[in-house]
Protein backbone atom coordinates (compact mmCIF):
# COMPACT_ATOMS: atom_id res chain seq x y z
CA UNK A 1 0.00 0.00 0.00
CA UNK A 2 2.81 2.45 0.80
CA UNK A 3 4.24 2.07 -2.71
CA UNK A 4 0.86 3.07 -4.14
CA UNK A 5 0.80 6.15 -1.90
CA UNK A 6 4.33 7.08 -2.96
CA UNK A 7 3.49 6.58 -6.63
CA UNK A 8 0.76 9.20 -6.33
CA UNK A 9 3.20 11.80 -5.00
CA UNK A 10 5.51 12.54 -7.93
CA UNK A 11 6.44 15.94 -6.45
CA UNK A 12 5.84 17.62 -3.12
CA UNK A 13 6.23 21.35 -2.59
CA UNK A 14 7.55 21.80 0.94
CA UNK A 15 7.37 25.61 0.77
CA UNK A 16 10.03 28.31 0.87
CA UNK A 17 11.46 27.08 -2.43
CA UNK A 18 11.99 23.51 -1.20
CA UNK A 19 10.62 20.45 -2.99
CA UNK A 20 11.00 16.69 -3.27
CA UNK A 21 10.55 14.71 -6.49
CA UNK A 22 9.86 10.98 -6.62
CA UNK A 23 11.41 8.94 -9.46
CA UNK A 24 10.83 5.26 -10.20
CA UNK A 25 13.97 3.21 -10.78
CA UNK A 26 14.80 3.77 -14.44
CA UNK A 27 17.99 1.74 -14.80
CA UNK A 28 18.20 -2.00 -14.06
CA UNK A 29 19.70 -2.66 -10.65
CA UNK A 30 18.76 0.75 -9.22
CA UNK A 31 16.03 1.79 -6.80
CA UNK A 32 13.15 4.21 -6.65
CA UNK A 33 14.57 7.47 -5.35
CA UNK A 34 13.86 11.02 -4.25
CA UNK A 35 15.48 14.22 -5.51
CA UNK A 36 15.61 17.16 -3.07
CA UNK A 37 15.63 20.71 -4.40
CA UNK A 38 15.96 24.15 -2.90
CA UNK A 39 15.28 27.21 -5.05
CA UNK A 40 15.41 25.09 -8.25
CA UNK A 41 18.87 23.70 -7.41
CA UNK A 42 19.25 19.98 -6.77
CA UNK A 43 20.80 19.34 -3.36
CA UNK A 44 20.98 15.54 -3.25
CA UNK A 45 19.13 12.33 -4.09
CA UNK A 46 18.22 9.43 -1.82
CA UNK A 47 17.46 5.80 -2.71
CA UNK A 48 14.49 4.01 -1.13
CA UNK A 49 16.85 2.12 1.23
CA UNK A 50 18.51 5.32 2.48
CA UNK A 51 21.67 5.08 0.39
CA UNK A 52 23.04 7.75 -1.92
CA UNK A 53 21.66 8.22 -5.41
CA UNK A 54 23.44 10.30 -8.09
CA UNK A 55 26.66 10.55 -6.07
CA UNK A 56 25.00 12.12 -3.02
CA UNK A 57 27.49 10.44 -0.67
CA UNK A 58 28.21 12.08 2.69
CA UNK A 59 25.37 14.60 2.40
CA UNK A 60 23.84 15.65 5.71
CA UNK A 61 20.08 15.83 5.23
CA UNK A 62 18.54 19.00 6.62
CA UNK A 63 15.61 18.66 9.02
CA UNK A 64 13.07 19.78 6.42
CA UNK A 65 14.17 16.95 4.11
CA UNK A 66 13.94 14.32 6.86
CA UNK A 67 10.47 15.57 7.82
CA UNK A 68 9.37 15.51 4.17
CA UNK A 69 10.41 11.85 3.89
CA UNK A 70 8.62 10.92 7.12
CA UNK A 71 5.44 12.76 6.11
CA UNK A 72 5.17 12.18 2.36
CA UNK A 73 7.33 9.10 1.63
CA UNK A 74 7.11 6.89 4.75
CA UNK A 75 8.28 3.80 2.87
CA UNK A 76 11.70 5.41 2.30
CA UNK A 77 14.50 4.94 4.83
CA UNK A 78 16.13 7.97 6.43
CA UNK A 79 19.81 7.24 7.09
CA UNK A 80 20.95 7.17 10.71
CA UNK A 81 21.50 10.75 11.83
CA UNK A 82 20.43 11.97 8.39
CA UNK A 83 23.94 11.38 7.03
CA UNK A 84 23.71 9.60 3.69
CA UNK A 85 25.89 6.48 3.68
CA UNK A 86 27.55 7.15 7.02
CA UNK A 87 30.08 4.45 7.80
CA UNK A 88 29.02 1.77 10.26
CA UNK A 89 25.65 3.45 10.82
CA UNK A 90 24.03 0.03 10.79
CA UNK A 91 26.04 -2.80 12.28
CA UNK A 92 24.19 -5.29 10.04
CA UNK A 93 25.44 -3.66 6.85
CA UNK A 94 28.86 -4.00 5.30
CA UNK A 95 31.51 -1.36 5.76
CA UNK A 96 31.64 1.05 2.83
CA UNK A 97 34.04 -0.40 0.27
CA UNK A 98 33.22 1.74 -2.78
CA UNK A 99 34.99 0.17 -5.78
CA UNK A 100 37.56 -1.75 -3.78
CA UNK A 101 37.51 -5.10 -5.59
CA UNK A 102 39.04 -6.92 -2.61
CA UNK A 103 36.03 -5.95 -0.46
CA UNK A 104 38.30 -4.72 2.31
CA UNK A 105 37.52 -1.55 4.27
CA UNK A 106 39.24 1.53 2.88
CA UNK A 107 40.07 2.65 6.42
CA UNK A 108 41.04 0.52 9.41
CA UNK A 109 37.92 -0.54 11.33
CA UNK A 110 39.12 0.99 14.63
CA UNK A 111 39.45 4.38 12.91
CA UNK A 112 35.94 4.07 11.50
CA UNK A 113 34.47 3.23 14.91
CA UNK A 114 36.35 6.11 16.53
CA UNK A 115 35.03 8.54 13.87
CA UNK A 116 31.46 7.25 14.24
CA UNK A 117 31.57 7.61 18.03
CA UNK A 118 32.64 11.25 17.68
CA UNK A 119 29.85 11.98 15.19
CA UNK A 120 27.10 11.15 17.60
Phi, psi and omega in degrees: 000322182296327179292328176293318178297317179296319181302326181286342183253079180291327179211141178232125176273116183275341184101163180055036177079010182254139180208161179229132179244132178266133175233133172289152175304128184239004176228134179307138179086002178253181184239163167302150184208166178242141173250132181251129182235149171223123182050050177065012176249129179289130178267310182192173177224146186231128175287162180305325183274005178092004178270169182289144173235144180056045175060038179268033181297143173064024177271130177273114181291130175288162182302321181298325181289318178297318179295322178298319179295312180302318185281313190256338182225062186296345179273001175266148179267132173267126181299153179305126180071004181077007180266115184290124181058045175291142183290135178059023179295330179232113183302338182279346182263160179287154174294143180303123180240357180048235184258017179294106186293340179277356180058033176258148178303145179283342180227146180304139185303323180294328177289322178295315180296320179297316180296316180296320181295329180281339181275352175123000000 
